[in-house]
């Protein structure tokens, strides 16, 4: 991957991480619900900064192209985030039903 692209992607990840912090401090999201986003940002920065580790890990796990592994892990993290949001919404709905009785 080209150096300019790596710098651009790392910059994007860091800006996104700062955006998450700002939303936590403004109390728009809780720290508990933002941890998976932080994990995603950290993994992306590490995979961009240390391409040798990413290449070795993708080869070990059987991915033909390392970008497929990165996409897969990003997708898996987003699935976990969606599931956690579903649990939260369900819990809030149950609490509202019980509170209205």
Short mmCIF file of C-alpha atoms in Angstrom, two decimals:
data_model
loop_
_atom_site.label_atom_id
_atom_site.label_comp_id
_atom_site.label_asym_id
_atom_site.label_seq_id
_atom_site.Cartn_x
_atom_site.Cartn_y
_atom_site.Cartn_z
CA UNK A 1 0.00 0.00 0.00
CA UNK A 2 1.27 3.45 -0.82
CA UNK A 3 2.60 5.66 1.97
CA UNK A 4 0.24 8.53 1.10
CA UNK A 5 -2.77 6.22 1.38
CA UNK A 6 -1.57 4.83 4.72
CA UNK A 7 -1.11 8.35 6.11
CA UNK A 8 -4.57 9.35 4.86
CA UNK A 9 -6.24 6.29 6.40
CA UNK A 10 -4.44 6.65 9.73
CA UNK A 11 -5.44 10.33 9.80
CA UNK A 12 -9.06 9.36 9.14
CA UNK A 13 -8.96 6.79 11.97
CA UNK A 14 -7.48 9.32 14.39
CA UNK A 15 -10.07 11.95 13.44
CA UNK A 16 -12.82 9.37 13.95
CA UNK A 17 -11.32 8.48 17.36
CA UNK A 18 -11.33 12.16 18.34
CA UNK A 19 -14.95 12.43 17.14
CA UNK A 20 -15.86 9.52 19.44
CA UNK A 21 -14.15 11.26 22.40
CA UNK A 22 -16.01 14.51 21.68
CA UNK A 23 -19.33 12.68 21.65
CA UNK A 24 -18.50 10.97 24.95
CA UNK A 25 -17.64 14.29 26.60
CA UNK A 26 -20.83 15.87 25.26
CA UNK A 27 -22.69 12.87 26.72
CA UNK A 28 -24.19 11.94 23.38
CA UNK A 29 -22.87 8.38 23.72
CA UNK A 30 -21.74 6.46 26.77
CA UNK A 31 -18.26 5.09 27.22
CA UNK A 32 -19.72 1.60 27.46
CA UNK A 33 -21.29 1.85 24.01
CA UNK A 34 -18.24 3.42 22.41
CA UNK A 35 -15.69 0.77 23.42
CA UNK A 36 -16.29 -1.35 20.33
CA UNK A 37 -15.73 1.72 18.13
CA UNK A 38 -12.44 2.38 19.93
CA UNK A 39 -11.39 -1.23 19.40
CA UNK A 40 -12.19 -0.88 15.71
CA UNK A 41 -10.15 2.33 15.41
CA UNK A 42 -7.18 0.83 17.28
CA UNK A 43 -7.21 -2.30 15.13
CA UNK A 44 -7.34 -0.24 11.96
CA UNK A 45 -4.43 1.97 13.03
CA UNK A 46 -2.36 -1.06 14.04
CA UNK A 47 -3.09 -2.87 10.77
CA UNK A 48 -2.08 0.23 8.80
CA UNK A 49 1.01 1.02 10.86
CA UNK A 50 2.30 -2.57 11.04
CA UNK A 51 1.55 -4.19 7.68
CA UNK A 52 3.89 -7.13 8.33
CA UNK A 53 1.78 -8.31 11.25
CA UNK A 54 -1.39 -7.96 9.20
CA UNK A 55 0.09 -9.92 6.32
CA UNK A 56 1.28 -12.70 8.63
CA UNK A 57 -2.02 -12.90 10.47
CA UNK A 58 -4.05 -12.99 7.27
CA UNK A 59 -1.84 -15.75 5.90
CA UNK A 60 -2.12 -17.71 9.17
CA UNK A 61 -5.93 -17.39 9.19
CA UNK A 62 -6.18 -18.45 5.54
CA UNK A 63 -7.20 -15.18 3.90
CA UNK A 64 -5.80 -14.82 0.40
CA UNK A 65 -5.67 -11.02 0.55
CA UNK A 66 -5.09 -9.05 3.75
CA UNK A 67 -7.75 -6.49 2.82
CA UNK A 68 -10.31 -9.31 2.97
CA UNK A 69 -9.27 -10.04 6.56
CA UNK A 70 -9.52 -6.37 7.52
CA UNK A 71 -12.95 -6.12 5.89
CA UNK A 72 -14.08 -9.32 7.64
CA UNK A 73 -12.98 -8.13 11.09
CA UNK A 74 -14.54 -4.72 10.50
CA UNK A 75 -17.78 -6.40 9.52
CA UNK A 76 -17.63 -8.69 12.57
CA UNK A 77 -17.13 -5.72 14.90
CA UNK A 78 -20.08 -3.91 13.31
CA UNK A 79 -22.26 -7.00 13.79
CA UNK A 80 -21.33 -7.05 17.49
CA UNK A 81 -22.13 -3.32 17.78
CA UNK A 82 -25.52 -3.86 16.11
CA UNK A 83 -26.29 -6.77 18.44
CA UNK A 84 -25.39 -4.69 21.50
CA UNK A 85 -27.63 -1.87 20.27
CA UNK A 86 -30.47 -4.38 19.76
CA UNK A 87 -30.05 -5.56 23.36
CA UNK A 88 -30.10 -1.98 24.59
CA UNK A 89 -33.23 -1.10 22.62
CA UNK A 90 -34.99 -4.25 23.83
CA UNK A 91 -34.08 -3.51 27.43
CA UNK A 92 -35.36 0.07 27.12
CA UNK A 93 -38.61 -1.15 25.57
CA UNK A 94 -39.17 -3.62 28.42
CA UNK A 95 -38.38 -0.92 30.99
CA UNK A 96 -40.87 1.46 29.34
CA UNK A 97 -43.59 -1.20 29.31
CA UNK A 98 -43.02 -2.04 32.97
CA UNK A 99 -42.83 1.65 33.88
CA UNK A 100 -46.18 2.37 32.23
CA UNK A 101 -48.01 -0.32 34.22
#
